[in-house]
XYZ file of C-alpha atoms in Angstrom:
509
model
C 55.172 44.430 144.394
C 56.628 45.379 141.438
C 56.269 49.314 140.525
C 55.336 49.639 136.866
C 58.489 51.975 134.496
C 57.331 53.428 131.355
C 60.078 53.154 128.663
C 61.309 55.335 125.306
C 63.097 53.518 122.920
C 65.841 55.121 120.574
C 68.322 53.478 118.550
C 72.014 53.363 118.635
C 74.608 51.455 116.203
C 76.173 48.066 117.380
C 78.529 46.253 115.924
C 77.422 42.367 116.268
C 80.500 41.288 114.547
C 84.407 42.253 113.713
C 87.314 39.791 112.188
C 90.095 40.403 110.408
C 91.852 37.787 108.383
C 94.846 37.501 106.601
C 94.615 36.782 102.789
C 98.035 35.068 101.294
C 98.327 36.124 96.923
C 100.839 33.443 95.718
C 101.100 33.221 92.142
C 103.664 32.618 89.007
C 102.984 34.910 86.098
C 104.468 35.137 82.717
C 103.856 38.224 80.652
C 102.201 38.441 77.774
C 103.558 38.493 74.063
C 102.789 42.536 74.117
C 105.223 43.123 76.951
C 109.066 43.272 76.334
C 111.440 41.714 78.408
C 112.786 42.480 82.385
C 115.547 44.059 82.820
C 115.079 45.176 85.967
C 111.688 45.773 88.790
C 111.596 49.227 90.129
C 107.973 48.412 91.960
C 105.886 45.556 92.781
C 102.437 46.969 94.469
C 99.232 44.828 95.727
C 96.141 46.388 95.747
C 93.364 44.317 97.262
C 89.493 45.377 95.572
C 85.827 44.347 97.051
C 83.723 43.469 94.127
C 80.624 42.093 96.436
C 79.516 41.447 100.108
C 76.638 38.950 101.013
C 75.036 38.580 104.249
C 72.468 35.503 103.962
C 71.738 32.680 105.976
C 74.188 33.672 108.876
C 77.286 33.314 106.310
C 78.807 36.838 104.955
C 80.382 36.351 101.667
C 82.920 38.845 100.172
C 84.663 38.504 96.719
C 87.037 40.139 95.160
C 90.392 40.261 93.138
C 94.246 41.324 94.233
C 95.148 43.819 91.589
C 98.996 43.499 91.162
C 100.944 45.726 88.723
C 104.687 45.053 88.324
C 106.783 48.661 87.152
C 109.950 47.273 85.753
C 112.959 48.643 83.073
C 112.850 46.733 80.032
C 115.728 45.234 78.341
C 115.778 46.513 75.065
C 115.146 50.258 75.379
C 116.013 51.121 79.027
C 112.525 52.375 79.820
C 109.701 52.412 82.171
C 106.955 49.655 81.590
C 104.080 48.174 83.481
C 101.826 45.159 84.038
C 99.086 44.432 85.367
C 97.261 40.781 86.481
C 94.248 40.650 88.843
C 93.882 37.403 90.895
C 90.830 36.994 92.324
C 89.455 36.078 95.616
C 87.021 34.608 98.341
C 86.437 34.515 101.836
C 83.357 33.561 104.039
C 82.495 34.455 107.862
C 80.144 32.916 110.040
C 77.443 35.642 111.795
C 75.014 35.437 114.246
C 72.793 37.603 115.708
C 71.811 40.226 113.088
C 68.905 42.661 113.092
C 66.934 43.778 109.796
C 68.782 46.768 109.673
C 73.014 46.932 109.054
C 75.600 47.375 107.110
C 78.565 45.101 105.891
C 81.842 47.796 106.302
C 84.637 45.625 104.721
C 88.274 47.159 104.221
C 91.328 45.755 102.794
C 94.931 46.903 104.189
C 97.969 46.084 101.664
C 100.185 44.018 104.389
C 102.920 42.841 102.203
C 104.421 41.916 98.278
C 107.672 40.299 97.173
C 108.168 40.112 93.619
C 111.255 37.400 91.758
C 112.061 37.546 88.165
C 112.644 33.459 87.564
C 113.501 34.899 83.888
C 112.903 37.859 81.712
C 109.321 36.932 81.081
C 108.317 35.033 84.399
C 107.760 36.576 87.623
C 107.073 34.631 91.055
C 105.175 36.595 93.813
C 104.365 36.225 96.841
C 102.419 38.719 99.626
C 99.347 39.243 101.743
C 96.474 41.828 102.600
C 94.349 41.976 105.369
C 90.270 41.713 105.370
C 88.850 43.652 108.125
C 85.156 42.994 107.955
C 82.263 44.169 110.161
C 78.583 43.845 111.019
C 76.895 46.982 112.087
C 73.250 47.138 113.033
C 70.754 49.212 114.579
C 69.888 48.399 117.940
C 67.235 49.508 119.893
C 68.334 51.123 123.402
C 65.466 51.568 126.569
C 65.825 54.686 128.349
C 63.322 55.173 131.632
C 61.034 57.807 132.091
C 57.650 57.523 133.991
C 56.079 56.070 137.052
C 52.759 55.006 136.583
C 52.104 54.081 140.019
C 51.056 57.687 141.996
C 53.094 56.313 145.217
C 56.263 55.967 143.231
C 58.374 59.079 143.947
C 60.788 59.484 140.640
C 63.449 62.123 140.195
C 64.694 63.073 136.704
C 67.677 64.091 135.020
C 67.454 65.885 131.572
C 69.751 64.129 128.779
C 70.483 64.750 124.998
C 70.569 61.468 123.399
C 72.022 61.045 119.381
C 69.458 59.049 118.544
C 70.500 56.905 115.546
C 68.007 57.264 113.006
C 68.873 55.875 109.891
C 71.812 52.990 108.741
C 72.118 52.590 105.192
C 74.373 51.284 102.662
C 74.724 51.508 98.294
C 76.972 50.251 95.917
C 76.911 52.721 92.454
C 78.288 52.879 89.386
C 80.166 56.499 88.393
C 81.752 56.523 84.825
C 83.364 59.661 83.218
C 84.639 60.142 79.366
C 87.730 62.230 80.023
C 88.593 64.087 77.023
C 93.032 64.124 76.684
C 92.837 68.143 75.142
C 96.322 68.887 74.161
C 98.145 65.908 75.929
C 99.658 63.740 73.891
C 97.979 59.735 73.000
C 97.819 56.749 75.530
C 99.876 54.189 74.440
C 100.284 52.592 77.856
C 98.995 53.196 81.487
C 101.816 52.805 84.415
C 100.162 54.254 87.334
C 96.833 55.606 88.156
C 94.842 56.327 91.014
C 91.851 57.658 92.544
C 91.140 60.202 95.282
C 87.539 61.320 97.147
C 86.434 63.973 98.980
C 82.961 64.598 100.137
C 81.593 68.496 98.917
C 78.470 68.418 100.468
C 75.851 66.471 102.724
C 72.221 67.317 102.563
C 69.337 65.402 104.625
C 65.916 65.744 103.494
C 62.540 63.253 103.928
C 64.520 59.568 104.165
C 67.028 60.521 101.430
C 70.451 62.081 101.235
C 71.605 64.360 98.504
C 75.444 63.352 98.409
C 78.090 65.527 95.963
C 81.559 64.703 95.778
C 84.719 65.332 94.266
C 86.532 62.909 92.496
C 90.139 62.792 91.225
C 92.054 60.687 88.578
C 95.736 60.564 88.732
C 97.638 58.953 86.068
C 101.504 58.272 84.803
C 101.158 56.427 81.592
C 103.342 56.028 78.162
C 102.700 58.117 75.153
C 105.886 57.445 73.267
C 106.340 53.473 73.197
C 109.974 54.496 71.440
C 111.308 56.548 73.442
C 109.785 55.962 76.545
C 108.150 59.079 77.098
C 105.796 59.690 80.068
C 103.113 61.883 80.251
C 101.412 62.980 83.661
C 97.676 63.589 83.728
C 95.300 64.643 86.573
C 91.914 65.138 85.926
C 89.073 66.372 88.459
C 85.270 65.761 87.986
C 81.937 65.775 90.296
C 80.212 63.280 92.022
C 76.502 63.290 92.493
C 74.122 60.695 94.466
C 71.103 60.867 95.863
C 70.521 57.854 98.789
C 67.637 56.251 99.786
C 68.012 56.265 103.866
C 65.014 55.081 105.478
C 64.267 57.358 108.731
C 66.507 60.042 107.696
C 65.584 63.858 108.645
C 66.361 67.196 107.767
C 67.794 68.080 111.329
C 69.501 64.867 111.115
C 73.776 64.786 110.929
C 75.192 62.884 108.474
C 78.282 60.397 109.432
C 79.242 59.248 105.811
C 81.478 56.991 104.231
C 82.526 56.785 100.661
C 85.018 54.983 99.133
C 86.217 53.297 95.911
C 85.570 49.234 95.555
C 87.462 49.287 92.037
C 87.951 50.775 89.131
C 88.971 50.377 85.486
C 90.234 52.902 82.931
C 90.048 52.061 78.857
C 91.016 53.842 75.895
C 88.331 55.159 73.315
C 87.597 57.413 70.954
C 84.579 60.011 70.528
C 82.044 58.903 67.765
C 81.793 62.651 66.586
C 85.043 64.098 66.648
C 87.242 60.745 66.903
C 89.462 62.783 69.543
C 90.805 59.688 71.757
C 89.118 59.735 75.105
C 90.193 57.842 78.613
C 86.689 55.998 79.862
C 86.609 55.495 83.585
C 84.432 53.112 85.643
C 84.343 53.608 89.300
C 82.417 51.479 91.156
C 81.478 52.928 94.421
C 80.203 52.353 98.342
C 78.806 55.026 100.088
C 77.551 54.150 103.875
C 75.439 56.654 105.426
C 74.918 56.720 109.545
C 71.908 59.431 110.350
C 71.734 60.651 113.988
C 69.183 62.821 115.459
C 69.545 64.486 118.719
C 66.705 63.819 121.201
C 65.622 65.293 124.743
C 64.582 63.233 127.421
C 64.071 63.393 131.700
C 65.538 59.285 132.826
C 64.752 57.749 136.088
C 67.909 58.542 138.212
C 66.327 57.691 141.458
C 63.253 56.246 143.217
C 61.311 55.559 146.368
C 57.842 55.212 148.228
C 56.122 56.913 150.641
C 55.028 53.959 152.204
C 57.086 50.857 151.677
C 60.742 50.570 151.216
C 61.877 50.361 147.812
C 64.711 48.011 146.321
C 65.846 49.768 142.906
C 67.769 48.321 139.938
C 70.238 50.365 138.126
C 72.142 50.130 135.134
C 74.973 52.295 133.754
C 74.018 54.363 130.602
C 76.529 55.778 128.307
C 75.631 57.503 125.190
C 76.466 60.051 122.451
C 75.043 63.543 122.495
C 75.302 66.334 120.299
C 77.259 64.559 117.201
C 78.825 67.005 114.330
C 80.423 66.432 111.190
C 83.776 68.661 110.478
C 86.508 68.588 107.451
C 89.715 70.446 108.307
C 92.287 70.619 106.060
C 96.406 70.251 106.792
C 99.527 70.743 105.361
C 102.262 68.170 106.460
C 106.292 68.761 104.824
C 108.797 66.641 105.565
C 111.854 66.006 103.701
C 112.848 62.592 102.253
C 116.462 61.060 102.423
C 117.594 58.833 99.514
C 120.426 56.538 100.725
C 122.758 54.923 98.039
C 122.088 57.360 95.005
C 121.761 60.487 93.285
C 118.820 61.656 92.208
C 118.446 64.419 89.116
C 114.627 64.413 88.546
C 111.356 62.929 89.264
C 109.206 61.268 87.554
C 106.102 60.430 89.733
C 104.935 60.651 93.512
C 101.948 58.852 94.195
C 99.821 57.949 97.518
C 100.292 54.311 98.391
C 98.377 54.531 101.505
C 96.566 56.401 104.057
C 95.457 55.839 107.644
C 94.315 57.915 110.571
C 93.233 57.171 114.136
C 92.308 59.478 117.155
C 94.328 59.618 119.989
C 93.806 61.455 124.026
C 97.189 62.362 125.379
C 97.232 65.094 128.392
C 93.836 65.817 127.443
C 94.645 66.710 124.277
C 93.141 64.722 121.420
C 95.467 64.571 118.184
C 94.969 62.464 114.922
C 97.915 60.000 114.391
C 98.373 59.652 110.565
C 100.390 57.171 108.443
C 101.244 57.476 105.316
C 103.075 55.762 102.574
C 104.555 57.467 99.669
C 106.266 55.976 96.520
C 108.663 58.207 94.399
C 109.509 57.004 90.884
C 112.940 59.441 89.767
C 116.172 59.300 88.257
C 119.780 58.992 89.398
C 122.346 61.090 87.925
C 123.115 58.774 85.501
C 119.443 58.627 83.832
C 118.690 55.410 85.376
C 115.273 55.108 86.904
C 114.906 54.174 90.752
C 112.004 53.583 92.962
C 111.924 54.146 96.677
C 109.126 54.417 99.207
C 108.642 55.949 102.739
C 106.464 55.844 105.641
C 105.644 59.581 106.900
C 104.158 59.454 110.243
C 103.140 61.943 112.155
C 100.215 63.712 114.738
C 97.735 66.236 113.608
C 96.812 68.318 116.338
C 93.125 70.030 115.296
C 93.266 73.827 115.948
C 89.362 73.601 115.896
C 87.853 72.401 119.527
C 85.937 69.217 118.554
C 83.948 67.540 120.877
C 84.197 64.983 123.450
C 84.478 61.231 121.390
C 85.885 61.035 118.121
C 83.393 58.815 116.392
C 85.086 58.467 113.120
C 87.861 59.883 111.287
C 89.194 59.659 107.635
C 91.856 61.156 106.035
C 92.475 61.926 102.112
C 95.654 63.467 100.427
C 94.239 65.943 98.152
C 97.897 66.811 96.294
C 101.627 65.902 96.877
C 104.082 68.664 95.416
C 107.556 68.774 95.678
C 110.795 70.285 96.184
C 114.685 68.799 94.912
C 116.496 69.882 97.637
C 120.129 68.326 96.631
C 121.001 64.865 95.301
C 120.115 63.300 98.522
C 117.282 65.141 99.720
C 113.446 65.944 98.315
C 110.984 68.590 100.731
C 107.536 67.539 100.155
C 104.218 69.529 101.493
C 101.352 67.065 101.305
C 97.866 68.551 101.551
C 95.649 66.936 103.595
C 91.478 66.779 104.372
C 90.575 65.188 107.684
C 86.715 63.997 108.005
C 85.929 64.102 111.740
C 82.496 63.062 113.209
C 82.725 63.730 117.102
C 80.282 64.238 120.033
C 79.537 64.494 123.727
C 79.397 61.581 125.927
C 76.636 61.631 128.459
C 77.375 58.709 131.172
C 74.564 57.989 133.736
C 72.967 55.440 135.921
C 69.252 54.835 135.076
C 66.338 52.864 137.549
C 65.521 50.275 135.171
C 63.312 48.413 137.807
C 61.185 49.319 141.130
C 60.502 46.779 143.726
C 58.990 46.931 147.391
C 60.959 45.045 150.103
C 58.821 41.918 150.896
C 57.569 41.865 154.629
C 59.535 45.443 155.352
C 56.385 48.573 156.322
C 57.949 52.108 157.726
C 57.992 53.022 161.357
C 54.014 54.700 161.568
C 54.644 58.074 163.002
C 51.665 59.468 164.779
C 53.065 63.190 164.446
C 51.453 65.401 162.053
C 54.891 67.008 161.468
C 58.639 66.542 162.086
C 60.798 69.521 162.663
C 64.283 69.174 160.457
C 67.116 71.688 160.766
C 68.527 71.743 157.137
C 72.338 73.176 156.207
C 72.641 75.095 153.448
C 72.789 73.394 149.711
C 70.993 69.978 150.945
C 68.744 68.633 147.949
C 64.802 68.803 148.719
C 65.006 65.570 147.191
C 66.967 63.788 150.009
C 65.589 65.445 152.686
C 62.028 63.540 151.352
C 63.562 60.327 150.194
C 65.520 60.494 154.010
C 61.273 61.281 155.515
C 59.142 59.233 152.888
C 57.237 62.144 151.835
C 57.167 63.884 148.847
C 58.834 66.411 147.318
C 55.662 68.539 146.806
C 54.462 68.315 150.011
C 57.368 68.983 151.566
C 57.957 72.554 149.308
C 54.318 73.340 149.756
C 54.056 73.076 153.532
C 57.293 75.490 153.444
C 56.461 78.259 150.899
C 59.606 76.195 148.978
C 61.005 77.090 145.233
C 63.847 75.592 143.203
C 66.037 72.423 144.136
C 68.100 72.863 147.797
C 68.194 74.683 150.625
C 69.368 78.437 150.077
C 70.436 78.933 153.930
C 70.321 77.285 157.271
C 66.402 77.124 158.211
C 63.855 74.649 159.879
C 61.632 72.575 157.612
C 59.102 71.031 158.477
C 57.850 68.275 157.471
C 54.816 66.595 156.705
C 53.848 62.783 157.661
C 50.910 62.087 156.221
């Protein structure tokens, strides 16, 4: 006979499918009439963008372009130029197995770009980036609970579960008219980039009110002439509110936001006809909502009157998951081999990456970064040189037991002209932990009496049993077939073990 389990059902995030693949750029390009000759390339850079993702019909689509911009020394005037030529791209997956609920997370890493001048107006390159793309959905998980047969004996163990409650994902639109106040006119852009950091997370009835900070960064040309740069950094908010379906007030928010792309044009004001820098970000933000449940699961089982064969299956699950930003400040000093530098011009963030890591029970967050520096040698020639800066962040702040996600952002880069050779720079740094407990366990996930097998029939209204101190109630009934309430009952018995050395007895029938 087969006892009868009653179940609860949560949910808990699985990802059904994972790839990465590598994405050659190959392509000849000759600059347009606009742009003056090569003299010289200080910096190639590829920076892969996701316009779309599709998941229909068990194929996930994802298209999107390889933004390459080429900073060079022209060969008229000596100075710093730029270009820019998107090449777009394509790639399709094959998935199986996928619920109503997910999300697509697709990243691109940067892997690598060689740039050739075949003449002063015709470049060759030649590079790669990686597509990491994944499948996440919500899957439901069975946790045991209840008997519903009275001869079942069941024993409990209480467990916080992070139940995940909602799994959502939106693509927005952010755009921003950024007035240039007393800085002087865009004639040409030669860097830019864009930095997040999440403000604030607020869950409410299936929806989550989202502000951010965002951050423009931008080298560009004011003085065509005379080559003149200009530096401008401009900070503005982010607002969203997220439809998340199942999402609670007590819930914790595990967020993700991140740019897909983004374009920056020059215009003017209609009233005042001041000259204004319009920027279009288009945006992901994915949202995982987890809400912490109690519940007793089935750790054990038997019958007071057949044998029992039991079925158990390991459980491990989160508990207790928190969200936590802590901030860092990395310096390091950077070497320059081969010159001598008198100023800079720009630093910017080429990339960012962080990953958890246990070592002698100590978790630290190893961090990779790549940094380009744009300057000038003694002799008022421009140079460009990057560096990797690794290193571990050890959080001062006790976190909890998993790291679930982290993400780092650079919030500013300053630096320091130590000599000719040498530059100190102190990076500031925002790390976006989500952590929790793990709670491992092995659940009765099925109850079966032994075919043909009956206890020994004991004719004795009571057995005698001389118990050492700390044995479990529990065992001593499993070890008699009787149960637990009988056995506390016929003994003037509270709590869960045996306080001292004593006789028990115990009752048969």
């Amino acid at each position: 006979m087969e006892y009868k389990l009653s179940k609860t059902t949560l949910s808990r995030p699985e990802c059904v499918f994972s790839t990465v693949s590598e994405q050659a750029v190959d392509v000849d390009i000759t600059l347009p009439d606009y742009c003056p000759d090569i003299e010289r390339i200080l910096r190639c850079s590829l920076k892969p963008c996701v316009y779309s993702k599709n998941l229909s019909g068990g194929q996930l689509s994802v298209d999107g372009g390889a933004v390459l911009r080429i900073l060079y020394v022209d060969s008229s005037k000596n100075c710093i130029r730029s270009f820019e030529h998107t090449v777009p791209w394509s790639e399709t997956f094959s998935v199986k197995d996928v619920s109503q609920q997910y999300v697509i997370c697709v990243r691109c890493k940067p892997e690598y770009i060689n740039c050739r001048a075949m003449s002063p107006r015709k470049l060759s390159l030649h590079g790669a980036f990686s597509l990491y793309a994944k499948v996440i959905c919500k899957q439901p998980a069975d946790f045991y609970t209840e008997s519903e047969e009275d001869d079942l004996q069941i024993l409990r163990k209480g467990i916080t579960v992070s139940s995940l409650c909602s799994l959502c994902e939106e693509q927005f639109s952010h755009s921003e008219d950024i007035p240039l106040g007393d800085k002087p006119p865009v004639e040409s852009i030669l860097q830019s980039g864009i930095t997040l950091k999440i403000t604030e997370l607020r869950c409410t009835d299936s929806k989550l009110m989202l502000s951010a900070q965002g951050e423009l960064r931008m080298m560009y040309l004011c003085d065509l002439e005379k080559g003149r740069m200009e530096h401008l950094s401009y900070v503005f908010p982010i607002s969203r509110i997220i439809d998340c379906d199942g999402l609670t007030d007590d819930a914790v928010a595990d967020v993700d936001l991140f740019v897909q792309s983004f374009d920056i044009t020059v215009s003017r004001d209609a009233l005042s006809d001041e000259e204004l820098l319009r920027l279009d970000l288009k945006l992901c933000a994915r949202v995982m909502g987890y809400r912490e449940e109690q519940m007793d699961v089935i750790c054990d089982a038997y019958s007071v009157s057949n044998p029992v064969e039991l079925t158990k299956t390991p459980v491990t699950v989160s508990s207790d998951v928190s969200s936590d930003t802590l901030g860092h400040i990395q310096k390091t000093t950077v070497g320059i081999e081969n010159e001598s530098i008198s100023e800079v011009l720009d630093i910017s963030l080429i990339s960012a990456s962080a990953s958890p890591m246990m070592q002698d029970d100590v978790l630290s967050i190893d961090t990779k970064l790549k940094i380009g520096l744009l300057m000038k040698n003694t002799d008022g020639e421009p140079l460009y040189i990057e560096r990797n800066i690794d290193f571990a962040f050890i959080p001062e702040k006790a976190l909890k037991e998993m790291v679930e996600s982290v993400c780092v952002s650079v919030d500013s880069i300053s630096f320091r002209i130590v000599d000719e050779k040498h530059i100190e720079l102190r990076i500031d740094l925002s790390y976006h932990i989500v952590s929790s407990n793990c709670v491992r366990i092995s659940q009765v996930c099925a109850a079966e009496s032994v075919e043909g097998a009956e206890r020994p029939v004991d004719d004795s209204a009571l057995i005698l049993y001389y118990a050492d101190k700390g044995e479990s109630f529990w065992d001593i009934s499993k070890e008699h077939a009787t149960k637990v309430s009988d056995l506390k009952s016929e003994n003037a018995l509270e709590g869960d073990t045996v306080q001292e050395k004593m006789m028990l007895l115990i009752p048969t029938a």
